[in-house]
Amino acid sequence: PNACNLCHLDKTHQWTADYLKEWYNTAPPSSMSDDDRTVAASLVSLLKGDAGQRAIIAQAFGWAPAQKASGTAWIAPYVALLLNDSYDAVRYIASRSLKTLPGYETFTFDYVGPENERAANQRRALGLWRDMRARQGRPGEPTLLFNADGSFIADRIDRLSNQRNNRRVFYRE
């Protein structure tokens, strides 16, 4: 993930390229995928990325300056997706970030608990978000993979998730 999109979590790579060209006369990449042009870069990394990328995005979702720049109302369901990630570290970071979001401050989650409990907590987190979103009446945001009625653009989320980089990773401290 690039620095711009770790703060502007709701923006696409195309948005970043446009601003870099405007501000610094930096040439845009020679080619960009449709996803890079139309989906928030954080979501592309979260859905397609390896465990390291997912951990970085999970951390950014809980970072106050990024929340201020990007808003928080749309973040919870994506953090919830990480609550049942195959990597303990990703789940830990996701649970920590979830608690920084409005309405989740007291959310309890055992990141090393059994998979069925993690999945139940994932559903609970998504349910809380749906309840809050219904009260806010927020419109859909295609770059954040929401339809006009606020539901997920499920086919795009599934397609990106099916492209996830599941290679085994090991990071040294």
mmCIF file of C-alpha atoms in Angstrom:
data_model
loop_
_atom_site.group_PDB
_atom_site.id
_atom_site.type_symbol
_atom_site.label_atom_id
_atom_site.label_comp_id
_atom_site.label_asym_id
_atom_site.label_seq_id
_atom_site.Cartn_x
_atom_site.Cartn_y
_atom_site.Cartn_z
ATOM 1 C CA PRO A 1 0.000 0.000 0.000
ATOM 2 C CA ASN A 2 1.209 3.518 -0.748
ATOM 3 C CA ALA A 3 1.334 6.283 1.847
ATOM 4 C CA CYS A 4 -1.420 8.384 0.250
ATOM 5 C CA ASN A 5 -3.920 5.529 0.329
ATOM 6 C CA LEU A 6 -3.015 4.534 3.880
ATOM 7 C CA CYS A 7 -4.530 7.825 5.012
ATOM 8 C CA HIS A 8 -7.150 8.273 2.273
ATOM 9 C CA LEU A 9 -8.529 4.777 2.735
ATOM 10 C CA ASP A 10 -11.661 5.585 0.757
ATOM 11 C CA LYS A 11 -9.817 6.683 -2.405
ATOM 12 C CA THR A 12 -8.730 4.738 -5.453
ATOM 13 C CA HIS A 13 -5.251 4.413 -6.921
ATOM 14 C CA GLN A 14 -6.581 6.523 -9.806
ATOM 15 C CA TRP A 15 -7.427 9.333 -7.367
ATOM 16 C CA THR A 16 -3.877 9.164 -5.999
ATOM 17 C CA ALA A 17 -2.336 9.166 -9.481
ATOM 18 C CA ASP A 18 -4.442 12.196 -10.463
ATOM 19 C CA TYR A 19 -3.338 14.178 -7.414
ATOM 20 C CA LEU A 20 0.302 13.216 -7.808
ATOM 21 C CA LYS A 21 0.166 14.443 -11.407
ATOM 22 C CA GLU A 22 -1.547 17.696 -10.382
ATOM 23 C CA TRP A 23 0.669 18.446 -7.384
ATOM 24 C CA TYR A 24 4.057 17.077 -8.455
ATOM 25 C CA ASN A 25 3.704 16.538 -12.202
ATOM 26 C CA THR A 26 4.354 12.848 -11.606
ATOM 27 C CA ALA A 27 3.500 10.680 -14.571
ATOM 28 C CA PRO A 28 0.623 8.291 -13.858
ATOM 29 C CA PRO A 29 1.271 4.553 -14.089
ATOM 30 C CA SER A 30 1.336 3.320 -17.685
ATOM 31 C CA SER A 31 -1.495 0.917 -16.992
ATOM 32 C CA MET A 32 -4.013 0.544 -14.229
ATOM 33 C CA SER A 33 -6.560 -2.200 -13.741
ATOM 34 C CA ASP A 34 -10.259 -1.433 -13.630
ATOM 35 C CA ASP A 35 -10.124 -2.164 -9.891
ATOM 36 C CA ASP A 36 -7.313 0.376 -9.404
ATOM 37 C CA ARG A 37 -9.421 2.992 -11.147
ATOM 38 C CA THR A 38 -12.767 2.249 -9.494
ATOM 39 C CA VAL A 39 -12.263 0.561 -6.080
ATOM 40 C CA ALA A 40 -10.718 2.110 -2.976
ATOM 41 C CA ALA A 41 -7.078 1.018 -2.846
ATOM 42 C CA SER A 42 -7.460 -0.118 0.769
ATOM 43 C CA LEU A 43 -10.180 -2.550 -0.260
ATOM 44 C CA VAL A 44 -8.179 -3.913 -3.175
ATOM 45 C CA SER A 45 -5.297 -4.633 -0.760
ATOM 46 C CA LEU A 46 -7.591 -6.006 1.925
ATOM 47 C CA LEU A 47 -9.475 -8.332 -0.402
ATOM 48 C CA LYS A 48 -6.685 -9.395 -2.790
ATOM 49 C CA GLY A 49 -3.564 -8.908 -0.696
ATOM 50 C CA ASP A 50 -1.409 -11.272 1.290
ATOM 51 C CA ALA A 51 -1.437 -11.436 5.101
ATOM 52 C CA GLY A 52 1.093 -8.609 5.406
ATOM 53 C CA GLN A 53 -1.007 -6.295 3.269
ATOM 54 C CA ARG A 54 -4.160 -7.230 5.179
ATOM 55 C CA ALA A 55 -2.400 -6.449 8.479
ATOM 56 C CA ILE A 56 -1.245 -3.049 7.185
ATOM 57 C CA ILE A 57 -4.763 -2.149 6.015
ATOM 58 C CA ALA A 58 -6.296 -3.398 9.281
ATOM 59 C CA GLN A 59 -3.902 -1.125 11.185
ATOM 60 C CA ALA A 60 -4.710 1.846 8.939
ATOM 61 C CA PHE A 61 -8.446 1.336 9.536
ATOM 62 C CA GLY A 62 -7.810 2.004 13.235
ATOM 63 C CA TRP A 63 -5.512 5.001 12.751
ATOM 64 C CA ALA A 64 -7.206 8.253 13.845
ATOM 65 C CA PRO A 65 -5.755 10.484 11.056
ATOM 66 C CA ALA A 66 -6.939 8.006 8.394
ATOM 67 C CA GLN A 67 -10.351 7.792 10.030
ATOM 68 C CA LYS A 68 -10.579 11.576 9.992
ATOM 69 C CA ALA A 69 -9.589 11.757 6.312
ATOM 70 C CA SER A 70 -11.757 8.843 5.168
ATOM 71 C CA GLY A 71 -14.677 8.709 7.568
ATOM 72 C CA THR A 72 -15.522 5.683 9.677
ATOM 73 C CA ALA A 73 -19.108 4.735 8.802
ATOM 74 C CA TRP A 74 -18.029 2.340 6.025
ATOM 75 C CA ILE A 75 -15.004 0.683 7.678
ATOM 76 C CA ALA A 76 -16.542 -1.789 10.160
ATOM 77 C CA PRO A 77 -17.751 -4.449 7.711
ATOM 78 C CA TYR A 78 -14.323 -4.657 6.131
ATOM 79 C CA VAL A 79 -12.577 -4.927 9.482
ATOM 80 C CA ALA A 80 -15.161 -7.588 10.386
ATOM 81 C CA LEU A 81 -14.078 -9.623 7.357
ATOM 82 C CA LEU A 82 -10.635 -9.858 8.948
ATOM 83 C CA LEU A 83 -11.927 -11.186 12.278
ATOM 84 C CA ASN A 84 -11.807 -14.697 10.855
ATOM 85 C CA ASP A 85 -8.590 -14.296 8.856
ATOM 86 C CA SER A 86 -6.246 -17.290 8.704
ATOM 87 C CA TYR A 87 -3.474 -15.286 10.449
ATOM 88 C CA ASP A 88 -3.669 -14.592 14.191
ATOM 89 C CA ALA A 89 -1.788 -11.297 13.779
ATOM 90 C CA VAL A 90 -4.286 -10.007 11.214
ATOM 91 C CA ARG A 91 -7.188 -10.935 13.510
ATOM 92 C CA TYR A 92 -5.503 -9.232 16.464
ATOM 93 C CA ILE A 93 -4.876 -5.998 14.560
ATOM 94 C CA ALA A 94 -8.407 -6.072 13.112
ATOM 95 C CA SER A 95 -9.984 -6.511 16.550
ATOM 96 C CA ARG A 96 -7.903 -3.635 17.925
ATOM 97 C CA SER A 97 -8.927 -1.388 15.014
ATOM 98 C CA LEU A 98 -12.585 -2.352 15.305
ATOM 99 C CA LYS A 99 -12.652 -1.023 18.886
ATOM 100 C CA THR A 100 -11.633 2.428 17.614
ATOM 101 C CA LEU A 101 -14.815 2.712 15.538
ATOM 102 C CA PRO A 102 -17.981 4.362 16.866
ATOM 103 C CA GLY A 103 -20.316 1.749 18.330
ATOM 104 C CA TYR A 104 -17.594 -0.897 18.748
ATOM 105 C CA GLU A 105 -15.656 0.489 21.709
ATOM 106 C CA THR A 106 -16.761 -2.392 23.974
ATOM 107 C CA PHE A 107 -16.799 -5.106 21.301
ATOM 108 C CA THR A 108 -15.269 -8.280 22.714
ATOM 109 C CA PHE A 109 -13.400 -10.701 20.518
ATOM 110 C CA ASP A 110 -10.943 -13.526 21.153
ATOM 111 C CA TYR A 111 -8.586 -13.414 18.181
ATOM 112 C CA VAL A 112 -7.179 -16.864 19.029
ATOM 113 C CA GLY A 113 -10.548 -18.410 19.859
ATOM 114 C CA PRO A 114 -12.078 -21.303 17.935
ATOM 115 C CA GLU A 115 -13.020 -20.612 14.327
ATOM 116 C CA ASN A 116 -16.762 -21.047 14.974
ATOM 117 C CA GLU A 117 -16.623 -18.373 17.717
ATOM 118 C CA ARG A 118 -14.623 -16.045 15.487
ATOM 119 C CA ALA A 119 -17.196 -16.503 12.718
ATOM 120 C CA ALA A 120 -20.037 -15.783 15.161
ATOM 121 C CA ASN A 121 -18.285 -12.603 16.307
ATOM 122 C CA GLN A 122 -17.726 -11.634 12.683
ATOM 123 C CA ARG A 123 -21.494 -11.947 12.082
ATOM 124 C CA ARG A 124 -22.170 -9.943 15.269
ATOM 125 C CA ALA A 125 -19.853 -7.135 14.088
ATOM 126 C CA LEU A 126 -21.561 -7.070 10.678
ATOM 127 C CA GLY A 127 -24.971 -6.993 12.348
ATOM 128 C CA LEU A 128 -23.986 -3.998 14.480
ATOM 129 C CA TRP A 129 -22.779 -2.199 11.367
ATOM 130 C CA ARG A 130 -25.997 -2.948 9.461
ATOM 131 C CA ASP A 131 -28.056 -1.570 12.365
ATOM 132 C CA MET A 132 -25.964 1.608 12.530
ATOM 133 C CA ARG A 133 -25.956 2.060 8.743
ATOM 134 C CA ALA A 134 -29.751 1.725 8.615
ATOM 135 C CA ARG A 135 -30.083 4.524 11.172
ATOM 136 C CA GLN A 136 -27.638 6.748 9.246
ATOM 137 C CA GLY A 137 -29.385 6.207 5.917
ATOM 138 C CA ARG A 138 -26.081 6.506 4.041
ATOM 139 C CA PRO A 139 -26.280 6.167 0.264
ATOM 140 C CA GLY A 140 -24.223 3.650 -1.666
ATOM 141 C CA GLU A 141 -20.632 4.373 -2.568
ATOM 142 C CA PRO A 142 -19.364 2.325 -5.532
ATOM 143 C CA THR A 143 -15.664 2.898 -4.804
ATOM 144 C CA LEU A 144 -16.314 1.378 -1.365
ATOM 145 C CA LEU A 145 -18.207 -1.512 -2.977
ATOM 146 C CA PHE A 146 -21.676 -0.467 -1.820
ATOM 147 C CA ASN A 147 -24.745 -0.342 -4.076
ATOM 148 C CA ALA A 148 -27.035 2.699 -4.119
ATOM 149 C CA ASP A 149 -29.235 1.066 -1.460
ATOM 150 C CA GLY A 150 -26.234 0.551 0.853
ATOM 151 C CA SER A 151 -25.918 -3.183 0.254
ATOM 152 C CA PHE A 152 -22.606 -4.729 -0.742
ATOM 153 C CA ILE A 153 -21.614 -5.092 -4.384
ATOM 154 C CA ALA A 154 -21.215 -8.769 -3.588
ATOM 155 C CA ASP A 155 -20.046 -9.979 -6.997
ATOM 156 C CA ARG A 156 -17.084 -7.549 -6.991
ATOM 157 C CA ILE A 157 -16.191 -8.364 -3.384
ATOM 158 C CA ASP A 158 -16.347 -12.091 -4.179
ATOM 159 C CA ARG A 159 -14.259 -11.658 -7.329
ATOM 160 C CA LEU A 160 -11.567 -9.707 -5.486
ATOM 161 C CA SER A 161 -11.606 -12.139 -2.539
ATOM 162 C CA ASN A 162 -11.208 -15.065 -4.919
ATOM 163 C CA GLN A 163 -8.007 -13.403 -6.189
ATOM 164 C CA ARG A 164 -6.541 -13.204 -2.662
ATOM 165 C CA ASN A 165 -2.844 -13.916 -2.397
ATOM 166 C CA ASN A 166 -2.840 -16.854 0.018
ATOM 167 C CA ARG A 167 0.885 -17.453 -0.062
ATOM 168 C CA ARG A 168 2.381 -18.232 3.313
ATOM 169 C CA VAL A 169 4.147 -15.209 4.767
ATOM 170 C CA PHE A 170 6.688 -14.837 7.531
ATOM 171 C CA TYR A 171 7.765 -11.386 8.673
ATOM 172 C CA ARG A 172 10.723 -10.871 10.971
ATOM 173 C CA GLU A 173 10.670 -8.080 13.495
#
